[in-house]
Coordinates of C-alpha atoms in Angstrom, one line a residue:
Chain A
X18 CA 6.3 -7.9 43.1
X19 CA 9.8 -8.3 41.9
X20 CA 10.1 -9.6 38.4
X21 CA 13.7 -9.9 36.7
X22 CA 14.9 -10.7 33.6
X23 CA 17.8 -10.2 30.8
X24 CA 17.6 -7.1 28.7
X25 CA 20.2 -6.4 26.0
X26 CA 22.1 -9.5 27.8
X27 CA 22.0 -7.6 30.9
X28 CA 20.1 -9.3 34.2
X29 CA 18.0 -6.3 35.2
X30 CA 15.5 -6.5 37.9
X31 CA 12.9 -4.5 40.2
X32 CA 9.9 -4.3 42.4
X33 CA 6.7 -3.5 40.5
X34 CA 3.1 -3.6 40.4
X35 CA 1.9 -6.8 38.8
X36 CA -0.1 -4.1 36.4
X37 CA 3.2 -2.6 35.1
X38 CA 3.1 -3.4 31.4
X39 CA 6.6 -3.9 29.9
X40 CA 6.9 -0.9 27.7
X41 CA 6.4 1.3 30.9
X42 CA 9.2 -1.4 32.7
X43 CA 11.5 -0.6 29.7
X44 CA 11.3 3.5 29.7
X45 CA 10.3 4.3 33.1
X46 CA 12.0 1.5 35.5
X47 CA 15.2 1.0 33.3
X48 CA 15.5 4.1 31.6
X49 CA 15.3 2.4 28.3
X50 CA 13.7 5.2 26.2
X51 CA 15.0 4.2 23.0
X52 CA 11.2 1.6 23.0
X53 CA 8.3 4.2 21.9
X54 CA 4.7 4.2 23.8
X55 CA 2.5 4.8 21.4
X56 CA -1.3 3.8 21.0
X57 CA -1.6 1.7 24.1
X58 CA -3.9 -0.7 22.4
X59 CA -1.8 -2.7 20.6
X60 CA -2.4 -1.2 16.9
X61 CA 0.6 1.1 16.3
X62 CA 3.6 -1.5 16.7
X63 CA 6.3 1.2 17.9
X64 CA 6.7 -0.6 21.4
X65 CA 7.7 -3.8 19.5
X66 CA 10.8 -5.3 21.2
X67 CA 12.0 -9.0 21.4
X68 CA 10.6 -11.4 23.9
X69 CA 12.7 -14.9 24.0
X70 CA 13.6 -14.1 19.9
X71 CA 10.2 -12.8 18.6
X72 CA 8.8 -9.2 18.2
X73 CA 6.3 -8.8 20.6
X74 CA 3.9 -5.2 21.2
X75 CA 5.1 -4.4 24.8
X76 CA 2.1 -2.3 25.4
X77 CA 0.6 -5.8 25.7
X78 CA 3.0 -7.8 27.8
X79 CA 2.8 -7.1 31.5
X80 CA 6.2 -7.0 33.0
X81 CA 5.6 -10.2 35.3
X82 CA 4.9 -11.8 31.6
X83 CA 8.0 -11.2 30.9
X84 CA 9.8 -12.0 34.1
X85 CA 12.8 -14.7 33.4
X86 CA 12.7 -13.8 29.7
X87 CA 15.0 -12.4 27.6
X88 CA 14.0 -9.1 25.9
X89 CA 15.9 -7.5 23.2
X90 CA 15.2 -3.7 22.9
X91 CA 16.5 -1.2 19.9
X92 CA 19.5 -0.1 22.2
X93 CA 20.5 -3.8 21.7
X94 CA 20.7 -3.6 18.0
X95 CA 23.8 -1.8 17.9
X96 CA 26.6 -4.2 18.3
X97 CA 29.7 -2.5 20.0
X98 CA 30.1 1.1 17.8
X99 CA 28.6 -1.2 14.6
X100 CA 25.9 -0.3 13.8
X101 CA 23.3 -3.0 12.9
X102 CA 22.6 -2.9 9.1
X103 CA 19.1 -2.0 9.7
X104 CA 19.8 0.9 11.6
X105 CA 22.5 1.7 8.5
X106 CA 19.5 1.1 6.1
X107 CA 17.1 3.4 7.8
X108 CA 20.2 6.5 7.4
X109 CA 21.0 5.6 4.3
X110 CA 17.6 5.5 2.5
X111 CA 16.1 7.9 4.8
X112 CA 13.6 5.7 6.0
X113 CA 12.1 7.9 8.8
X114 CA 11.1 11.3 9.5
X115 CA 9.6 12.2 12.6
X116 CA 11.2 8.8 14.2
X117 CA 8.3 7.4 16.3
X118 CA 7.7 4.2 14.8
X119 CA 11.2 3.8 14.0
X120 CA 12.7 1.6 16.8
X121 CA 9.6 -0.8 16.4
X122 CA 9.7 -0.7 12.8
X123 CA 13.8 -1.6 13.1
X124 CA 13.2 -4.4 15.4
X125 CA 10.4 -6.3 13.2
X126 CA 13.0 -5.7 10.3
X127 CA 15.8 -7.6 12.3
X128 CA 13.8 -10.7 12.9
X129 CA 12.5 -10.7 9.3
X130 CA 16.4 -10.7 7.9
X131 CA 17.3 -13.4 10.5
X132 CA 14.5 -15.5 9.4
X133 CA 14.2 -14.6 5.7
X134 CA 17.8 -12.6 4.7
X135 CA 16.6 -11.6 1.2
X136 CA 12.6 -10.8 2.1
X137 CA 10.6 -9.5 -0.9
X138 CA 8.7 -6.1 -1.1
X139 CA 5.2 -7.9 0.0
X140 CA 7.3 -10.2 2.6
X141 CA 9.1 -6.6 4.2
X142 CA 5.6 -5.3 4.1
X143 CA 3.3 -8.0 5.6
X144 CA 5.9 -8.4 8.3
X145 CA 5.5 -4.4 9.5
X146 CA 2.3 -4.6 8.3
X147 CA 1.4 -4.5 12.6
X148 CA 2.9 -1.5 12.6
X149 CA 1.8 2.5 11.8
X150 CA 3.9 4.8 10.2
X151 CA 1.9 8.0 10.7
X152 CA 4.2 9.8 8.0
X153 CA 3.1 7.9 6.0
X154 CA 6.9 6.7 4.9
X155 CA 6.5 3.3 4.2
X156 CA 8.2 3.4 0.8
X157 CA 11.4 4.4 2.7
X158 CA 11.2 2.0 5.0
X159 CA 10.9 -0.9 2.7
X160 CA 13.9 0.5 1.0
X161 CA 15.6 0.4 4.3
X162 CA 14.9 -2.7 5.1
X163 CA 15.7 -3.7 1.5
X164 CA 18.8 -1.7 1.8
X165 CA 20.1 -3.7 5.2
X166 CA 19.0 -7.2 3.2
X167 CA 21.7 -6.3 0.9
X168 CA 24.2 -5.1 2.8
X169 CA 24.2 -8.0 5.9
X170 CA 27.5 -8.2 7.5
X171 CA 29.5 -11.6 6.9
X172 CA 28.4 -14.3 8.6
X173 CA 31.9 -15.7 10.9
X174 CA 32.7 -18.9 9.7
X175 CA 33.6 -21.3 12.0
X176 CA 37.2 -22.0 11.5
Chain B
X25 CA -2.6 6.0 29.5
X26 CA -4.1 3.1 29.9
X27 CA -3.4 0.7 32.2
X28 CA -5.5 -1.9 34.0
X29 CA -6.7 -1.6 37.3
X30 CA -4.8 -3.2 40.7
X31 CA -4.8 -7.4 40.6
X32 CA -2.7 -9.6 41.7
X33 CA -0.5 -12.0 39.9
X34 CA 0.7 -15.6 39.8
X35 CA 2.6 -18.2 37.3
X36 CA 1.2 -21.5 36.9
X37 CA 3.5 -24.2 36.3
X38 CA 1.0 -26.9 35.4
X39 CA -2.4 -27.3 34.4
X40 CA -2.9 -29.2 38.0
X41 CA -1.5 -26.0 39.4
X42 CA -3.7 -23.5 37.3
X43 CA -7.1 -25.0 38.0
X44 CA -5.8 -24.9 42.0
X45 CA -5.3 -21.5 41.5
X46 CA -8.7 -20.8 40.0
X47 CA -10.5 -22.6 42.4
X48 CA -8.5 -21.6 45.7
X49 CA -8.7 -17.3 44.6
X50 CA -12.5 -17.7 43.2
X51 CA -14.4 -16.5 40.2
X52 CA -12.7 -12.9 40.1
X53 CA -9.6 -15.1 39.0
X54 CA -8.9 -15.3 35.0
X55 CA -5.9 -17.1 33.2
X56 CA -3.9 -14.8 30.8
X57 CA -1.7 -16.6 28.1
X58 CA -1.0 -13.9 25.3
X59 CA -3.3 -11.3 26.8
X60 CA -3.9 -9.9 23.6
X61 CA -7.9 -10.1 24.0
X62 CA -7.9 -9.5 28.0
X63 CA -5.2 -6.8 28.8
X64 CA -7.0 -4.3 26.4
X65 CA -10.2 -4.9 28.1
X66 CA -8.4 -5.1 31.4
X67 CA -7.0 -1.1 30.3
X68 CA -10.5 -0.3 29.3
X69 CA -11.4 -1.9 32.7
X70 CA -14.3 -3.6 30.6
X71 CA -12.6 -6.3 32.5
X72 CA -11.4 -6.0 36.3
X73 CA -10.2 -9.5 37.4
X74 CA -8.8 -9.3 40.9
X75 CA -5.7 -12.0 39.9
X76 CA -4.5 -13.3 36.8
X77 CA -2.8 -16.7 36.6
X78 CA -0.1 -16.8 33.9
X79 CA -0.4 -20.1 31.7
X80 CA 2.6 -19.1 29.6
X81 CA 4.5 -21.4 31.0
X82 CA 2.6 -24.5 30.0
X83 CA 4.6 -25.3 26.9
X84 CA 3.2 -28.4 26.7
X85 CA -0.5 -27.0 25.6
X86 CA 1.3 -25.9 22.8
X87 CA 0.7 -28.4 19.7
X88 CA -1.1 -29.3 16.6
X89 CA -1.1 -33.0 15.9
X90 CA -2.8 -35.8 14.3
X91 CA -5.2 -38.2 16.7
X92 CA -6.6 -40.9 14.7
X93 CA -9.6 -39.1 12.3
X94 CA -9.1 -35.9 14.5
X95 CA -6.9 -33.0 14.6
X96 CA -5.8 -31.7 18.2
X97 CA -5.1 -28.5 19.3
X98 CA -3.5 -27.4 22.7
X99 CA -4.9 -24.3 24.2
X100 CA -1.6 -22.6 24.3
X101 CA -0.5 -22.7 21.0
X102 CA -0.5 -19.4 19.5
X103 CA -1.5 -17.8 16.0
X104 CA 1.9 -18.3 14.2
X105 CA 1.9 -21.6 15.1
X106 CA -1.4 -22.4 13.7
X107 CA -0.4 -20.2 10.3
X108 CA 2.5 -22.5 10.0
X109 CA 1.2 -26.0 10.6
X110 CA 1.7 -28.4 7.7
X111 CA -1.3 -30.3 8.9
X112 CA -3.5 -27.6 9.0
X113 CA -2.4 -26.2 5.6
X114 CA -3.2 -29.8 4.1
X115 CA -6.2 -30.7 6.2
X116 CA -8.1 -27.3 6.6
X117 CA -6.6 -24.3 4.8
X118 CA -9.3 -22.7 6.5
X119 CA -7.2 -21.9 9.3
X120 CA -4.7 -20.2 6.9
X121 CA -7.2 -18.1 5.2
X122 CA -8.4 -16.6 8.6
X123 CA -4.8 -16.5 10.2
X124 CA -3.6 -14.1 7.7
X125 CA -6.3 -11.7 8.3
X126 CA -6.2 -12.2 11.9
X127 CA -4.4 -9.0 13.9
X128 CA -0.7 -8.6 12.2
X129 CA 2.1 -10.8 12.4
X130 CA 3.2 -10.0 15.7
X131 CA 0.2 -10.0 17.5
X132 CA -0.1 -13.4 16.0
X133 CA 3.2 -14.4 17.8
X134 CA 1.5 -13.9 21.2
X135 CA -2.7 -14.5 20.9
X136 CA -3.2 -18.4 21.8
X137 CA -6.2 -20.5 20.3
X138 CA -7.6 -21.2 23.6
X139 CA -8.0 -17.4 24.5
X140 CA -9.4 -16.1 21.6
X141 CA -12.3 -19.1 21.5
X142 CA -12.6 -18.1 25.7
X143 CA -12.8 -14.9 24.9
X144 CA -16.1 -15.0 23.3
X145 CA -15.8 -11.8 21.0
X146 CA -18.6 -12.4 18.5
X147 CA -16.2 -11.1 15.7
X148 CA -13.1 -13.2 16.8
X149 CA -12.3 -15.4 13.5
X150 CA -11.5 -18.9 15.3
X151 CA -14.4 -18.6 16.8
X152 CA -16.0 -19.1 13.2
X153 CA -13.2 -21.2 11.9
X154 CA -13.5 -24.1 14.9
X155 CA -17.8 -23.6 14.8
X156 CA -17.7 -24.1 10.7
X157 CA -15.6 -27.4 11.2
X158 CA -17.8 -28.7 13.6
X159 CA -14.7 -29.1 16.5
X160 CA -15.2 -28.9 20.2
X161 CA -13.5 -27.8 23.6
X162 CA -11.8 -30.1 26.0
X163 CA -12.9 -28.1 29.3
X164 CA -10.9 -29.3 32.1
X165 CA -11.4 -28.9 36.3
X166 CA -10.1 -30.4 39.4
X167 CA -12.5 -33.0 39.2
X168 CA -12.3 -34.1 35.5
X169 CA -12.5 -33.5 32.0
X170 CA -15.7 -32.8 29.5
X171 CA -16.2 -32.0 26.2
X172 CA -18.5 -29.3 24.6
X173 CA -19.1 -28.6 21.1
X174 CA -17.7 -25.7 19.5
X175 CA -21.9 -24.6 18.6
X176 CA -23.1 -25.0 22.3
X177 CA -19.5 -23.3 23.8
X178 CA -21.0 -20.1 23.5
X179 CA -24.0 -18.8 25.6
X180 CA -24.0 -15.0 24.2
X181 CA -21.5 -12.5 23.6
X182 CA -18.0 -13.0 25.7
X183 CA -19.6 -15.6 27.5
X184 CA -19.1 -19.3 27.4
X185 CA -19.5 -22.4 29.0
X186 CA -16.3 -22.3 30.7
X187 CA -16.7 -22.4 34.6
X188 CA -14.6 -19.9 37.1
X189 CA -13.0 -23.1 38.3
X190 CA -12.3 -24.9 34.7
X191 CA -10.0 -24.3 31.9
X192 CA -10.2 -25.0 28.0
X193 CA -7.2 -27.3 27.5
X194 CA -7.8 -28.3 24.1
X195 CA -9.3 -28.1 20.5
X196 CA -10.5 -31.1 18.6
X197 CA -11.3 -30.8 14.7
X198 CA -12.6 -34.1 13.0
X199 CA -10.9 -35.2 9.9
X200 CA -12.7 -35.3 6.8
X201 CA -11.3 -37.0 3.9
X202 CA -10.9 -34.8 0.7
X203 CA -12.8 -31.8 2.6
X204 CA -12.2 -28.2 0.9
X205 CA -12.7 -25.4 3.3
X206 CA -12.2 -21.5 3.1
X207 CA -12.7 -18.4 5.1
X208 CA -13.9 -15.0 3.6
X209 CA -13.7 -12.2 5.6
X210 CA -14.4 -8.1 4.2
X211 CA -12.5 -5.8 7.3
X212 CA -12.0 -1.9 7.1
X213 CA -8.5 -2.2 7.4
X214 CA -5.8 -4.9 7.5
X215 CA -6.4 -6.9 10.9
X216 CA -9.5 -5.3 12.1
X217 CA -12.2 -7.2 13.4
X218 CA -14.2 -8.4 10.5
X219 CA -17.2 -6.0 9.2
X220 CA -18.5 -10.0 8.1
X221 CA -16.7 -13.1 8.0
X222 CA -17.5 -16.0 6.5
X223 CA -16.2 -20.0 6.8
X224 CA -17.2 -22.9 5.3
X225 CA -15.8 -26.5 4.6
X226 CA -17.4 -29.0 1.5
X227 CA -16.9 -32.7 1.2
X228 CA -17.9 -33.7 -2.2
X229 CA -19.0 -37.3 -3.7
X230 CA -20.2 -38.1 -7.2
X231 CA -20.2 -34.2 -8.0
X232 CA -23.1 -34.0 -4.7
X233 CA -22.6 -32.2 -1.4
X234 CA -22.3 -35.1 0.9
X235 CA -21.3 -32.6 4.1
X236 CA -20.5 -29.2 5.0
X237 CA -20.3 -26.7 7.7
X238 CA -21.1 -22.9 7.4
X239 CA -19.8 -20.1 9.9
X240 CA -20.5 -16.7 10.3
X241 CA -18.0 -14.3 12.4
X242 CA -19.4 -10.2 13.3
X243 CA -23.3 -10.7 12.3
X244 CA -24.6 -12.4 15.5
X245 CA -23.1 -15.0 18.2
X246 CA -19.7 -16.2 17.9
X247 CA -18.9 -18.5 15.4
X248 CA -22.9 -18.7 14.8
X249 CA -23.4 -21.9 12.2
X250 CA -25.9 -21.0 9.5
X251 CA -27.6 -24.2 10.0
X252 CA -30.6 -23.9 7.0
X253 CA -27.8 -22.8 4.6
X254 CA -26.0 -26.4 5.6
X255 CA -29.1 -28.3 5.7
X256 CA -30.1 -27.1 2.0
X257 CA -26.4 -27.8 1.1
X258 CA -26.3 -31.4 1.7
X259 CA -27.3 -33.7 -0.9
X260 CA -27.5 -30.9 -3.5
X261 CA -25.1 -31.1 -7.0
X262 CA -21.9 -28.9 -5.7
X263 CA -22.4 -25.7 -8.1
X264 CA -23.8 -22.0 -8.1
X265 CA -27.2 -22.8 -7.6
X266 CA -26.4 -24.4 -4.9
X267 CA -24.1 -21.6 -3.3
X268 CA -26.7 -18.8 -4.3
X269 CA -29.5 -20.7 -2.2
X270 CA -27.1 -21.0 0.7
X271 CA -25.8 -17.9 0.3
X272 CA -29.5 -16.4 0.8
X273 CA -30.1 -18.3 3.6
X274 CA -26.9 -17.8 5.4
X275 CA -28.0 -13.9 4.7
X276 CA -31.5 -14.7 6.4
X277 CA -29.9 -16.5 9.4
X278 CA -27.6 -14.0 10.3
X279 CA -28.3 -11.0 13.4
X280 CA -26.2 -8.1 11.9
X281 CA -26.4 -4.8 14.0
X282 CA -26.0 -1.2 12.5
X283 CA -22.8 0.2 14.0
X284 CA -19.8 1.9 12.9
X285 CA -18.0 -1.2 10.5
X286 CA -21.8 -0.9 9.0
X287 CA -25.5 -0.6 8.4
X288 CA -27.2 -3.9 9.2
X289 CA -28.1 -4.4 5.6
X290 CA -25.2 -4.2 4.2
X291 CA -23.4 -6.6 6.8
X292 CA -26.4 -9.0 5.2
X293 CA -25.6 -8.5 1.9
X294 CA -22.0 -9.0 2.7
X295 CA -22.7 -12.5 4.2
X296 CA -24.6 -13.8 1.3
X297 CA -21.7 -12.1 -1.2
X298 CA -18.9 -14.0 1.2
X299 CA -21.0 -17.3 1.5
X300 CA -21.0 -17.9 -2.2
X301 CA -17.2 -16.8 -2.2
X302 CA -16.1 -19.2 0.3
X303 CA -17.9 -21.9 -1.2
X304 CA -16.6 -21.5 -4.5
X305 CA -13.5 -21.3 -2.8
X306 CA -13.8 -24.3 -0.4
X307 CA -15.4 -26.0 -3.6
X308 CA -12.3 -25.6 -5.9
X309 CA -10.0 -27.1 -3.1
X310 CA -12.1 -29.8 -3.1
X311 CA -11.3 -30.3 -6.7
X312 CA -7.7 -29.8 -6.2
X313 CA -7.5 -32.4 -3.8
X314 CA -8.9 -31.1 -0.7
X315 CA -5.7 -29.0 -0.1

């Protein structure tokens, strides 16, 4: 079947089997390997992307279900050559060790900060509670998100 | 790599279209909404539907609203919407208690109440909540609509009253002014299925329990109501003595199985303790004005 969607602002489409999962569509059809494929069981959260503005686990969404929708992956965080404050935060606070969970963590973090610009530690931990860091580097992930919260780019003010 | 067996896929743009597709393609067709119960089962090949009908476009089925003396919840309402509904928070905080411990925030963006109830998993939390509250489900077919009480909805694990060409469209909960409610769950780790969980509601009049409901998860049928415990509570003064009696009856009523989540006897003890805790918390909410 034909699926077509907007991924990181670009219209894309492909002929796929209905059973193809969104994570495989992104990685194998589009070559967007920033989204990682982990547990396959919606537990680990490394495959988190946004669909119509909300974080979802792309191992448990069919590519067909995303057809006609807006998808944002970790490749869509960077604006031009400017890293997102969340990406910067993960660098500054050493928010990753092996890096496997990082794309999902960052997508959830971006969503959290968009809806709650100054989250408490408890709110951050709740937000990422569906995501597993097997290096157990949660302390630094929380610090990275706090860093991003403290370094949000100035919002553009309409003149 | 886990991949479902091949299937055909179609979108429905209305309830009527979904029902027509179910009827046309027969019993090996399944509706899919959030997909967070069905797709994992398809990956494990525990479910092998020949065709999926995607109902995510039926956004007019996503609502929580007051209709007279009832709360109506559309089948496509997602967990995240239930968790953030001010109406449910004020009338039945049991929903928020349960939503906080269902999977995780990202999964809750997708999973729906209709899908959760129709999955018929004995450990599913919303099934216990809706059974606790004596809710009912509206089931549509091409020829009409019927209403089935949540307590009669399950024929067994993973088996419900919904026929092959039918669809749950709405969940209805009676409003009980002044009621307190609560959900208590113990799981192995955050977001896991319950080892055991207990939901309850209470209304109290002059210090005496006027009405109540108790539903159990993961220790028998989905939503398993603890009927003897409910009967024992009605007409009794609200307090520890009544809660202890109900706890013992709920524990006797349930049918836990020994599995990787623990031995049956442990689960039985857990049901007693969680019943006490849920009743205390619900009673405290009655005193606090029902919220």
